[in-house]
Coordinates of C-alpha atoms in Angstrom, one line a residue:
X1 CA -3.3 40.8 35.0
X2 CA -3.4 44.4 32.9
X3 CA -6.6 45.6 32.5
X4 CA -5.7 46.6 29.3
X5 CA -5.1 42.8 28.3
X6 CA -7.5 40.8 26.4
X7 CA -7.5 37.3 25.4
X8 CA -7.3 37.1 21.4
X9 CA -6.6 34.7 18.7
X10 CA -6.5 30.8 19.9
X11 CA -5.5 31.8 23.9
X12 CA -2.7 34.2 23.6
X13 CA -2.7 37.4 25.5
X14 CA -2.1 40.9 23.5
X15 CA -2.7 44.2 24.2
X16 CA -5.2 46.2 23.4
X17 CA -5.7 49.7 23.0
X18 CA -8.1 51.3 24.7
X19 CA -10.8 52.4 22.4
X20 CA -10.6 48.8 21.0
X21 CA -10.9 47.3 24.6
X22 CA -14.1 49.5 24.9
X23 CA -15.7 48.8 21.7
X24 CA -15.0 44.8 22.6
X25 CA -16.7 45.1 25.9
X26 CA -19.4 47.0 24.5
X27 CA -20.3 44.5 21.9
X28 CA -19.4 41.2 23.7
X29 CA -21.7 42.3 26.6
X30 CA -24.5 43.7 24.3
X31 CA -25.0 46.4 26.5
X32 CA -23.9 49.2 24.7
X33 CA -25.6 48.4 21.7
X34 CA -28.2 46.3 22.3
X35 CA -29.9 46.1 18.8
X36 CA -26.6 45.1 16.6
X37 CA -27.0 42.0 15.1
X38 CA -23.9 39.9 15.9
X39 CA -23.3 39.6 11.9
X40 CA -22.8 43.4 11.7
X41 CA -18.9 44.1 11.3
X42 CA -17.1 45.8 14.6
X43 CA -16.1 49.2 14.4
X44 CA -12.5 49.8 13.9
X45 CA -11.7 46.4 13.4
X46 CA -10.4 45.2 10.1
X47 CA -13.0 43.0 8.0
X48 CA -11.7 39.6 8.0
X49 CA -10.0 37.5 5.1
X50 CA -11.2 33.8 5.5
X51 CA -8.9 31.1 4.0
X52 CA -10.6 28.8 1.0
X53 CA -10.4 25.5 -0.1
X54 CA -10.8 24.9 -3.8
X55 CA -9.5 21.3 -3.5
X56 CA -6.2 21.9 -5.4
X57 CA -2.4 21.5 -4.1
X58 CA -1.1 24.6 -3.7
X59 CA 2.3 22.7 -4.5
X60 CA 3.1 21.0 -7.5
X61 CA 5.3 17.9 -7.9
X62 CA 8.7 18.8 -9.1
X63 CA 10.8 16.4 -10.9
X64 CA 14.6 16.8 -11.7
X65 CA 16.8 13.5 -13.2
X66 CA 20.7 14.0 -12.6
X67 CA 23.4 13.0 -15.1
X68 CA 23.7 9.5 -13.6
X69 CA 20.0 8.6 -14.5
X70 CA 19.0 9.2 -10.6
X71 CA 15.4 11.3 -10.7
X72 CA 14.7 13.8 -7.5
X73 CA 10.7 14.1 -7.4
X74 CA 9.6 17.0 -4.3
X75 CA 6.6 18.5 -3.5
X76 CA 6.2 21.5 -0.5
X77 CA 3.9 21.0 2.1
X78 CA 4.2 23.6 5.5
X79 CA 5.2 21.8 8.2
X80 CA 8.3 21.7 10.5
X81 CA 9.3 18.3 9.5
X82 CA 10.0 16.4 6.1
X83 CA 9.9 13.4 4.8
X84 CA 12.5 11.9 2.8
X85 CA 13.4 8.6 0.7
X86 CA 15.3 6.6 -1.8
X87 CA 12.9 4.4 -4.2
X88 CA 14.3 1.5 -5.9
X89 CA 12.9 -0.8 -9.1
X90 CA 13.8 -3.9 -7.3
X91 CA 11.7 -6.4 -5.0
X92 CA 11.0 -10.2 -5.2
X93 CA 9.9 -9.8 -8.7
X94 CA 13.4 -9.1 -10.5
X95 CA 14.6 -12.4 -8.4
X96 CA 14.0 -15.2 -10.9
X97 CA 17.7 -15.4 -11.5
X98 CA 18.8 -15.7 -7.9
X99 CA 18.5 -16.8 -4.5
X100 CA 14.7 -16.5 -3.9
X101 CA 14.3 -13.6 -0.4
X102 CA 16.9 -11.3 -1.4
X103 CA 14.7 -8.3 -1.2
X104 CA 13.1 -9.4 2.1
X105 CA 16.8 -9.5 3.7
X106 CA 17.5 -6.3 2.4
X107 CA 14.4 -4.9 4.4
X108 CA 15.9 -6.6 7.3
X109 CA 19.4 -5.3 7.0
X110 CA 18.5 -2.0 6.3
X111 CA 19.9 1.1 8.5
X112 CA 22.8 -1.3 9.3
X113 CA 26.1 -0.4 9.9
X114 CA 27.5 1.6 6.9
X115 CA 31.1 3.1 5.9
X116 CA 30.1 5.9 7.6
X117 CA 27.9 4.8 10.6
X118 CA 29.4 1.9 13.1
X119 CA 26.3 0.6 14.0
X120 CA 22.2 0.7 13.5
X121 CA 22.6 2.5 17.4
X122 CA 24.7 5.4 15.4
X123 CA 22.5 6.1 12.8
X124 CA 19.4 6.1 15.2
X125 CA 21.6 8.7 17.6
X126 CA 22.6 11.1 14.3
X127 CA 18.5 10.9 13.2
X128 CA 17.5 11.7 16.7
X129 CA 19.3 15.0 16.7
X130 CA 16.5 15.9 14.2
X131 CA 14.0 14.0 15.8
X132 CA 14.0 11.6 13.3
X133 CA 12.7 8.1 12.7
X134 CA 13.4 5.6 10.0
X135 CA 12.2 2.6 7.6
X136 CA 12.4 -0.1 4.8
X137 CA 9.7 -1.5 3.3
X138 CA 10.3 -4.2 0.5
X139 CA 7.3 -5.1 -1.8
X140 CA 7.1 -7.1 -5.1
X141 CA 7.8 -4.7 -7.3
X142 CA 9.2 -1.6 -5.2
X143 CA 12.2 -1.1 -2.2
X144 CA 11.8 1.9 -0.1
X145 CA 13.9 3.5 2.0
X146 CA 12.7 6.6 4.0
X147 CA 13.4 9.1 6.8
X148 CA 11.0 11.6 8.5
X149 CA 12.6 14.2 10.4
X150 CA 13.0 17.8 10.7
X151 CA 13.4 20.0 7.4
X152 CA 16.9 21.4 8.8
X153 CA 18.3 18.2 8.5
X154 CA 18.3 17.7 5.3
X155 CA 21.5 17.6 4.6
X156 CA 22.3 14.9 7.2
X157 CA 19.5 12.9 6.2
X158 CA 20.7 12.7 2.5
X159 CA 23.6 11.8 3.2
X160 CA 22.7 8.8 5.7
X161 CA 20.2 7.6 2.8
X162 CA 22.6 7.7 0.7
X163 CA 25.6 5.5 2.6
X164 CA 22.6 3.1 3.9
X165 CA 21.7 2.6 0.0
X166 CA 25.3 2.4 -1.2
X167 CA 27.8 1.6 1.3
X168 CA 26.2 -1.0 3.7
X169 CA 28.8 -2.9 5.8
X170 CA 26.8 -6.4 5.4
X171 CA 29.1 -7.8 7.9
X172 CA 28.9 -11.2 9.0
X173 CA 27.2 -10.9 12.6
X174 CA 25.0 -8.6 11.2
X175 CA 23.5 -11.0 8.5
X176 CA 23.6 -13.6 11.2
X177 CA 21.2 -11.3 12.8
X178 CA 18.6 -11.0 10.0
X179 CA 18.4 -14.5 9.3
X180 CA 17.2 -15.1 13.0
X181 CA 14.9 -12.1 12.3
X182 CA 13.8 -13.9 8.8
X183 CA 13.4 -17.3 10.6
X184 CA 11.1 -15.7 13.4
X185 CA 9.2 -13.7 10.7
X186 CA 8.2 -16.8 9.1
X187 CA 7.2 -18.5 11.5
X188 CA 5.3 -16.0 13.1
X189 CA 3.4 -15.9 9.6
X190 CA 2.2 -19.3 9.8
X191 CA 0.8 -18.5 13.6
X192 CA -0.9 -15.5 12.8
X193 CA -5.1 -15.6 13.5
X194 CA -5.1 -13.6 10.3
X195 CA -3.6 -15.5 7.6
X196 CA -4.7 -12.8 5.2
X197 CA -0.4 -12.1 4.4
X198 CA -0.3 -15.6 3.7
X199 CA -3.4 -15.9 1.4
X200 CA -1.8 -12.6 -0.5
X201 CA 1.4 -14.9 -1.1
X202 CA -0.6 -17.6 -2.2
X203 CA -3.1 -15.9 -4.5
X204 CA -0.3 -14.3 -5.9
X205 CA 2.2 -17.9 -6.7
X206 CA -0.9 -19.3 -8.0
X207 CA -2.3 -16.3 -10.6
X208 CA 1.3 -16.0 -12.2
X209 CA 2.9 -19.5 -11.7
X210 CA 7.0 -19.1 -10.8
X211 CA 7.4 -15.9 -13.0
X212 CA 7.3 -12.2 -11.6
X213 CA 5.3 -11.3 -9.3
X214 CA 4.4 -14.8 -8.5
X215 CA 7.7 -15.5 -7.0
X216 CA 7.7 -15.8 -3.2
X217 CA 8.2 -12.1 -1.5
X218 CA 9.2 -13.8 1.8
X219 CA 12.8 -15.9 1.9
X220 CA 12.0 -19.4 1.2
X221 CA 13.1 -21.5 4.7
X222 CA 15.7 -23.4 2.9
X223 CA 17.2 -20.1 1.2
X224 CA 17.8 -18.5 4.8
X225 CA 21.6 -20.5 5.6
X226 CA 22.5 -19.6 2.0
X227 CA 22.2 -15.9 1.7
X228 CA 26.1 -14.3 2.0
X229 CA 27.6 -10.9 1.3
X230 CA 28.8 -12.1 -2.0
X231 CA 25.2 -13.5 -3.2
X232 CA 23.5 -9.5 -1.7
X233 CA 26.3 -7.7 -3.9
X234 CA 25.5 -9.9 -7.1
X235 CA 22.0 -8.5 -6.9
X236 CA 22.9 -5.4 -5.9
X237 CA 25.1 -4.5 -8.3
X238 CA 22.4 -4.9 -11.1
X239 CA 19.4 -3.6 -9.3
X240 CA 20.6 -0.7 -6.9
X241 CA 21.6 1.6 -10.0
X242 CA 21.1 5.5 -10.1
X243 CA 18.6 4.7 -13.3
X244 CA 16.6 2.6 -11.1
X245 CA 16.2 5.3 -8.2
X246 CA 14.3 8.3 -7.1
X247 CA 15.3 10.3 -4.8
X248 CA 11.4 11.9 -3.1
X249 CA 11.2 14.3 -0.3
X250 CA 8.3 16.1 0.8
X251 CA 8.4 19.4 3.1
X252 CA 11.1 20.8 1.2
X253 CA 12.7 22.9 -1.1
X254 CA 12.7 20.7 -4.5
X255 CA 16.2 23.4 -5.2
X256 CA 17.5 22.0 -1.7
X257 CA 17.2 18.3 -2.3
X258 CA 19.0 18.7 -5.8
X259 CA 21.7 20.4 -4.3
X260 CA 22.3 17.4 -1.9
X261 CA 21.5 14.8 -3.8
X262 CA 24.7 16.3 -6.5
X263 CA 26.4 16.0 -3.4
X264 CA 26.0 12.6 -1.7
X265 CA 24.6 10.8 -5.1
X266 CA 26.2 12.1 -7.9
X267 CA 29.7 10.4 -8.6
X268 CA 29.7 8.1 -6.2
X269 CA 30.6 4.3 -6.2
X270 CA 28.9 2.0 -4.5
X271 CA 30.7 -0.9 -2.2
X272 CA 30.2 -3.3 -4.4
X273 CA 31.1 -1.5 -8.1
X274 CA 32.4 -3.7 -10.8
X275 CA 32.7 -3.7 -14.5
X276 CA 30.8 -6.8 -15.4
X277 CA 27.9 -5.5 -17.4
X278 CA 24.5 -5.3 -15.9
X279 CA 21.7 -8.2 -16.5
X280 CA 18.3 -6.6 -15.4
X281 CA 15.1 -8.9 -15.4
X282 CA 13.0 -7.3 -17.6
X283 CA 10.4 -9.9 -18.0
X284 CA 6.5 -9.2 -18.2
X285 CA 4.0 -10.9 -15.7
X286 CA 2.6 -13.9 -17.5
X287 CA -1.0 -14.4 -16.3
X288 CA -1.4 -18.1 -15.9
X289 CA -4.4 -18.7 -13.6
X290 CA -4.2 -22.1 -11.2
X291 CA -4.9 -23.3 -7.9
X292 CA -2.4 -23.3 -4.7
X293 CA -4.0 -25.1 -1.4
X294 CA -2.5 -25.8 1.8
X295 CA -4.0 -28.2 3.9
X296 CA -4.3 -26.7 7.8
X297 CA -5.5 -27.3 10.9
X298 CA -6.4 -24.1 12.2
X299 CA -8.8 -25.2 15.0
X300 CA -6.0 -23.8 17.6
X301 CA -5.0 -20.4 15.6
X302 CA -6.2 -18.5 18.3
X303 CA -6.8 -19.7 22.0
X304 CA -8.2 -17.6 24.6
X305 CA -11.2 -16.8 26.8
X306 CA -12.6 -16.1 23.4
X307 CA -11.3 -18.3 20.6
X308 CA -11.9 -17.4 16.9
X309 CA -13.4 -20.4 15.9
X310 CA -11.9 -22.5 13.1
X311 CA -12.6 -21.7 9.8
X312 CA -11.1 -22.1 6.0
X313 CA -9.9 -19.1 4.5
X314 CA -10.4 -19.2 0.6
X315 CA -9.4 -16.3 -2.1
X316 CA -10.7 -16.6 -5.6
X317 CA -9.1 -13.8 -7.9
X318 CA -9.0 -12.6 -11.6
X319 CA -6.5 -10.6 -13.8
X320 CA -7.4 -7.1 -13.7
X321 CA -4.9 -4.5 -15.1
X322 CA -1.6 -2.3 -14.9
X323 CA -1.9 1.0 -12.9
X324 CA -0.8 2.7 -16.1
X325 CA -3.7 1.7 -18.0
X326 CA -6.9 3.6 -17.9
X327 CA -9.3 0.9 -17.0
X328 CA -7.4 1.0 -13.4
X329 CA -9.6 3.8 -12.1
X330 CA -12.9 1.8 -13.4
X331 CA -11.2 -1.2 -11.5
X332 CA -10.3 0.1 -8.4
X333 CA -13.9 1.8 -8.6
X334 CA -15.6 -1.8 -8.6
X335 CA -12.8 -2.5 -5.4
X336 CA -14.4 0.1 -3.6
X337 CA -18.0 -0.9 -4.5
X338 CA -17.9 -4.6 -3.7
X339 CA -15.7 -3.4 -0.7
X340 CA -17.2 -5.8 2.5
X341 CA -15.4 -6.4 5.5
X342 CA -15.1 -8.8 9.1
X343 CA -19.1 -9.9 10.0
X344 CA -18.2 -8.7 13.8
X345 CA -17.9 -4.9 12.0
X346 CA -21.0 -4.4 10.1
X347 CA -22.2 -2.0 12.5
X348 CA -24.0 0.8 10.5
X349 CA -23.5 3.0 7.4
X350 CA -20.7 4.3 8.1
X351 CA -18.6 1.3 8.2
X352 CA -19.1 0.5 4.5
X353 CA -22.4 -1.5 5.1
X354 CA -23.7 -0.4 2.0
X355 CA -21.1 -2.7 -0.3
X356 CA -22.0 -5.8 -2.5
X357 CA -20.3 -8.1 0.0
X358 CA -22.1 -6.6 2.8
X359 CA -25.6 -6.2 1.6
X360 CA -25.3 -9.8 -0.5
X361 CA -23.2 -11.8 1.2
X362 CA -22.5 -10.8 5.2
X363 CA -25.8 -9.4 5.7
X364 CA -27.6 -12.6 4.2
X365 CA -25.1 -15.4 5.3
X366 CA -25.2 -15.0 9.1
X367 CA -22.2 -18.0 8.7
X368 CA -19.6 -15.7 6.4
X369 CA -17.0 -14.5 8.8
X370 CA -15.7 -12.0 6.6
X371 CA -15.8 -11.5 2.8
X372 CA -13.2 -8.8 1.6
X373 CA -12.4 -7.6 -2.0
X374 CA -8.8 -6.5 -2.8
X375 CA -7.2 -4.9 -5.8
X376 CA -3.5 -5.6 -6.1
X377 CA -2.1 -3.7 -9.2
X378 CA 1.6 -3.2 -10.7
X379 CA 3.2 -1.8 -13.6
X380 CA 2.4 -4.9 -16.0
X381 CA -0.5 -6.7 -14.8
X382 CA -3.1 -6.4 -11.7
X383 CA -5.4 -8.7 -9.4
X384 CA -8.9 -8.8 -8.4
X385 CA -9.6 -11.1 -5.6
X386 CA -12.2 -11.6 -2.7
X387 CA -11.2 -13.1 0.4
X388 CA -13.8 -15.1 2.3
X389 CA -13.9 -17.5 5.3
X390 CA -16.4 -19.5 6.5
X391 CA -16.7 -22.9 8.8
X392 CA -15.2 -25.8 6.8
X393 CA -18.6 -27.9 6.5
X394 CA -19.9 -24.6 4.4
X395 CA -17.3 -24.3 2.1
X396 CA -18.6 -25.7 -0.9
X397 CA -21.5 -22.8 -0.5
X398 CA -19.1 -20.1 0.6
X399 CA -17.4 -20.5 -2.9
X400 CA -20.7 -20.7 -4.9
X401 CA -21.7 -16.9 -3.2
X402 CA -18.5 -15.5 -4.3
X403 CA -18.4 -17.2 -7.9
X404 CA -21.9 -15.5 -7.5
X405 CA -20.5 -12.0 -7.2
X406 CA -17.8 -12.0 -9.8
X407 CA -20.8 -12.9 -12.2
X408 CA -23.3 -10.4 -10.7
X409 CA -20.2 -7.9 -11.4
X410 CA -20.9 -7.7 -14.9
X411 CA -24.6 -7.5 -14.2
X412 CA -26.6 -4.0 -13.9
X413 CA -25.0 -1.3 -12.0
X414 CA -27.0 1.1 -9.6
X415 CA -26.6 4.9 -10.3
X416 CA -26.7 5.1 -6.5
X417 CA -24.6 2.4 -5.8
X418 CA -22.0 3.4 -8.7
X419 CA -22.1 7.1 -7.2
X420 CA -21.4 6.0 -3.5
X421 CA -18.8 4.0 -4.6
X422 CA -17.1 6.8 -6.4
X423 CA -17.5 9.4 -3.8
X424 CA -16.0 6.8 -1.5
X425 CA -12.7 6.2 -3.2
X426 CA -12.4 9.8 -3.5
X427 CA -12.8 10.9 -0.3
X428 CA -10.3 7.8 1.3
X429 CA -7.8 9.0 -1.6
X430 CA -7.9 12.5 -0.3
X431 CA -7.9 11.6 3.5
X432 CA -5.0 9.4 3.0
X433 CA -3.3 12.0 1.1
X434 CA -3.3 14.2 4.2
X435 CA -0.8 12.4 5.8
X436 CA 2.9 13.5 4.9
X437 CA 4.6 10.0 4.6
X438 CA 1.7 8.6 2.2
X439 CA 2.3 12.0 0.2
X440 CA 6.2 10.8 -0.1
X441 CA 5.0 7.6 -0.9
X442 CA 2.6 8.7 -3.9
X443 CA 5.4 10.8 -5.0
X444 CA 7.8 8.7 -5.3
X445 CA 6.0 5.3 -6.7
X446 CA 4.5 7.6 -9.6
X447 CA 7.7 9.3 -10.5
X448 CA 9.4 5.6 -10.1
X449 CA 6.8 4.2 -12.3
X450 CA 5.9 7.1 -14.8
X451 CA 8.6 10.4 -14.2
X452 CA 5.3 12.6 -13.9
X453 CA 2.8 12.7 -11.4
X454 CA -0.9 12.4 -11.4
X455 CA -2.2 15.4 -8.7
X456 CA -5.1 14.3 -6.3
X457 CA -7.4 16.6 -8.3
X458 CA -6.5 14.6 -11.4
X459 CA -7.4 11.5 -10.2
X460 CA -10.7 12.6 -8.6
X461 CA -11.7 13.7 -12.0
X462 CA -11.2 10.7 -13.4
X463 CA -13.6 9.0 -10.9
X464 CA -15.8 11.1 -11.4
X465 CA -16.0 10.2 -15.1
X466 CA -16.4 6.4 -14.4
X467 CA -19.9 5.3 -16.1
X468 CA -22.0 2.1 -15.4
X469 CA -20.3 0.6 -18.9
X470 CA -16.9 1.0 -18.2
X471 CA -17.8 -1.3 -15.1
X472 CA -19.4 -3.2 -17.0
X473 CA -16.7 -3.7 -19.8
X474 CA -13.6 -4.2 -17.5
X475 CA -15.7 -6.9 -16.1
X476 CA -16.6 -8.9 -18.8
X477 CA -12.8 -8.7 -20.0
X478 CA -12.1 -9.9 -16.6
X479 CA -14.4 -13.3 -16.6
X480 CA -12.5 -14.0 -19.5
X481 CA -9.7 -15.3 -18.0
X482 CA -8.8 -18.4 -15.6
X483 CA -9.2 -17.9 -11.9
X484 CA -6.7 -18.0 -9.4
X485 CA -7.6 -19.7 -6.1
X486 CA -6.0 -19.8 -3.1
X487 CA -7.5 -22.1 0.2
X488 CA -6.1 -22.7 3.5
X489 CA -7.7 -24.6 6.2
X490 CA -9.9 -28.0 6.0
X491 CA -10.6 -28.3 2.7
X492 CA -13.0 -31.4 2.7
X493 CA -15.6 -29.7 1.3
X494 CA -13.7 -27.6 -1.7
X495 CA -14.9 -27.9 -4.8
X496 CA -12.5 -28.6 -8.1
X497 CA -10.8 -25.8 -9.6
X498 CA -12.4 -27.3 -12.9
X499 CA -15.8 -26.6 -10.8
X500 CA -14.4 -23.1 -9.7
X501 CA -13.7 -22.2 -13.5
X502 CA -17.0 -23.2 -14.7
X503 CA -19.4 -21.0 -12.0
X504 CA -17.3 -18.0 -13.1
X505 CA -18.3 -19.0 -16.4
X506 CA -21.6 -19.8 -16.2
X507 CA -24.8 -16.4 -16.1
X508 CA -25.5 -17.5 -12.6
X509 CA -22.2 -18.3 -10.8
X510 CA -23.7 -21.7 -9.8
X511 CA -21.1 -24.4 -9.5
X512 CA -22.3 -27.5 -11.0
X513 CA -24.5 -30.0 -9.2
X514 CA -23.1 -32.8 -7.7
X515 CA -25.2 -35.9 -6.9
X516 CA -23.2 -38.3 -4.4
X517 CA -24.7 -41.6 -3.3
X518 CA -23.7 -41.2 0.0
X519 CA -23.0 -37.7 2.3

């Protein structure tokens, strides 16, 4: 190697000329000057320029909306690859008025053969010329479709969002396909160890009886034979509209994505277009409160050389509120404060052993297998719950504990605790924001919801403002209302909803005594 060649900069090689070569040997080695502190500036060399981080987005969000009603939300991020999606105001909600698992079918027939693209195969070949990857995710409220791949093919990537969204084939053997993928699905939820999916389901049919999002995300069994091409286009026609869509990308040019979206979005009719007129549910989530239990024998969930033993799994939950009011950041503050976890994990500070469920519940109740709080929130309405699960012959305690802690909610808050809590949600939101896709995601489900969007700065403010009293206050508006219980399991030992209702009423969360002659 030249002597004249010096490693620089992260390992790569560069020349150096020779008065600087000198001055680095003489300083590196200390020999030439031995009494130069190492915080003294080299000679000859240019002083440094350090990058800074004042915690804001050096990008802001852009939004444009089309003449069609079709919004295009961006925001720039450096990188070599982007991430791109269609967003669309449909899901299991808007489904009152048809066949109930539309939406999950949709998830399962997505990236399907297309007027454009023969088969799933061809689209995965076209996205891997620009190493990309794809994906549906359906929710209650929400469909996304989305695309990472590199930033120079865009305009391929538009254009295949676009014929997925618009011009799917929905051919027979293909929805054959998905309703084996639907049936499989199913019953792979009712084998899982972790029947938190299904207690989500149930918590959710049982706080907003058959209305919104208290209809079933997940195609009932009976609905699977009857789903068609004709029954997807009925709903599609009124749900996959340009005024119902955004169009997010992130790691690009906002000017770019306009320019294709006008081009594979703008004036184009979908497969299924017709002139009836369109009949959108726009109904609000009704809040009823209630009970939904299923009776299970979950003593052989998991078999192995080290079987989770058999417990029942119960999830007691009150209305919180809308992510577009104010009071959500006080709510999801309390999330992250009562917080708690699996027993098996409660291995230090740093794995969130300083929550209410984990000080008062796990850490006391060597018993609890796991006591986990949960904030579910949509544009209308939102959901507080705690998940805990226990042996069967303790559940009529294991309820009294977490009746406890709803109470204890609206009790005194610690400044400490209070503060931890904050700096917690902060510091997850801004981790999570450093992933590309979750950007994309934020993006777009703002936009979707409000056409703005709320910058991570923005929202750490806001927590940062949450007081004691605004804990305090969402609480006590939240104990107003009727629980919603969901338990799965042996449920011998449950207590009465009637019970349930009256600890969350009581000031101690006791449920009321019962005196049996015999045990």
């Amino acid at each position: 190697m030249a002597a004249n060649m010096v490693r620089v900069r992260g390992g790569a090689w560069g020349p150096v000329r020779r008065f600087g070569l000198a001055a680095y040997r003489k300083y590196s080695s200390g020999g030439g000057c031995p009494n130069v502190p190492l915080t003294s500036p080299l000679p000859g060399v240019p002083k440094p320029v350090f990058a800074t981080a004042d915690g804001q987005e050096k990008f802001e969000t852009k939004v444009t909306t089309l003449e069609n009603g079709l919004r295009i939300a961006s925001q720039n991020k450096f990188g070599q690859f982007c991430t791109v999606g269609i967003l669309i105001n449909s899901g299991s909600r808007h489904e009152a008025k048809y066949l109930s698992g539309i939406s999950h079918f949709l998830e399962k027939l997505a990236f399907s053969s297309t007027a454009q693209f023969g088969s799933k195969d061809e689209i995965l070949l076209t996205l891997e010329k620009h190493g990309g990857i794809c994906d549906c995710q359906a929710s209650r409220d929400t469909t996304m479709y989305a695309v990472s791949a590199d930033a120079k093919g865009l305009d391929t990537v538009v254009n295949l969002l676009a014929d997925v969204v618009l011009q799917p084939r929905l051919s027979d053997e293909e929805i054959e396909m998905t309703r084996m993928a639907v049936q499989f699905e199913l019953e792979d939820l009712n084998m899982r160890p972790d029947p938190e999916p299904l207690l989500t389901e149930m918590i959710h049919a049982a706080a907003y009886r058959e209305n919104t999002v208290g209809l079933n995300r997940f195609c009932p069994v009976e609905n699977i034979e009857k789903m068609d091409r004709k029954v997807l286009h009925s709903y599609l026609q009124n749900y996959y509209t340009p005024d119902r869509m955004v169009l997010a990308g992130v790691g690009i040019e906002h000017e770019q994505l306009v320019e294709c979206a006008r081009k594979y979005l703008l004036g184009v009719d979908p497969v299924w277009k017709s002139d009836k007129p369109k009949q959108v549910d726009k109904s609000v989530a009704q809040y009823t409160g209630g009970i939904i239990k299923l009776e299970k024998d979950m003593s052989d969930v998991s078999l192995g050389p080290t079987p989770i033993p058999e417990l029942t799994h119960i999830m007691i939950g009150l209305e919180s509120c809308s992510f577009l009011e104010e009071d959500f950041i006080p709510f999801a503050v309390l999330n992250m404060m009562m917080g708690g976890g699996g027993s098996f994990s409660a291995g230090g500070p740093g794995k969130g052993m300083f929550t209410r469920l984990y000080l008062n519940v796990l850490n006391r109740h060597h018993w609890m297998y796991n006591a986990t709080s949960y904030h579910h929130s949509y544009e209308d309405t939102g959901l507080l719950c705690i998940h805990a699960s226990a042996d069967p012959r303790q559940v009529r305690e294991m309820v009294e504990i977490i009746t406890r802690e709803f109470v204890l909610m609206a009790g005194a808050v610690g400044e400490v605790e209070l503060e931890r809590a904050k700096t917690q949600l902060k510091s997850m939101l801004m981790m999570n924001l450093e992933s590309r896709p979750v950007i994309f995601e934020d993006v777009g489900r703002q936009v979707l919801a409000t056409n703005t969007r709320k910058l991570p700065h923005e929202l750490c403010s806001l927590i940062g403002n949450v007081k004691p009293n605004d804990i305090k206050r969402v609480v006590a508006k939240m104990l107003r209302n009727k629980p919603a219980v969901a338990a799965l399991g042996d449920l011998t030992e449950l207590p009465t909803y009637e019970h349930i209702q009256a600890a969350l009423s009581s000031k101690d969360g006791r449920l009321p005594r019962m005196y049996r002659l015999f045990r």
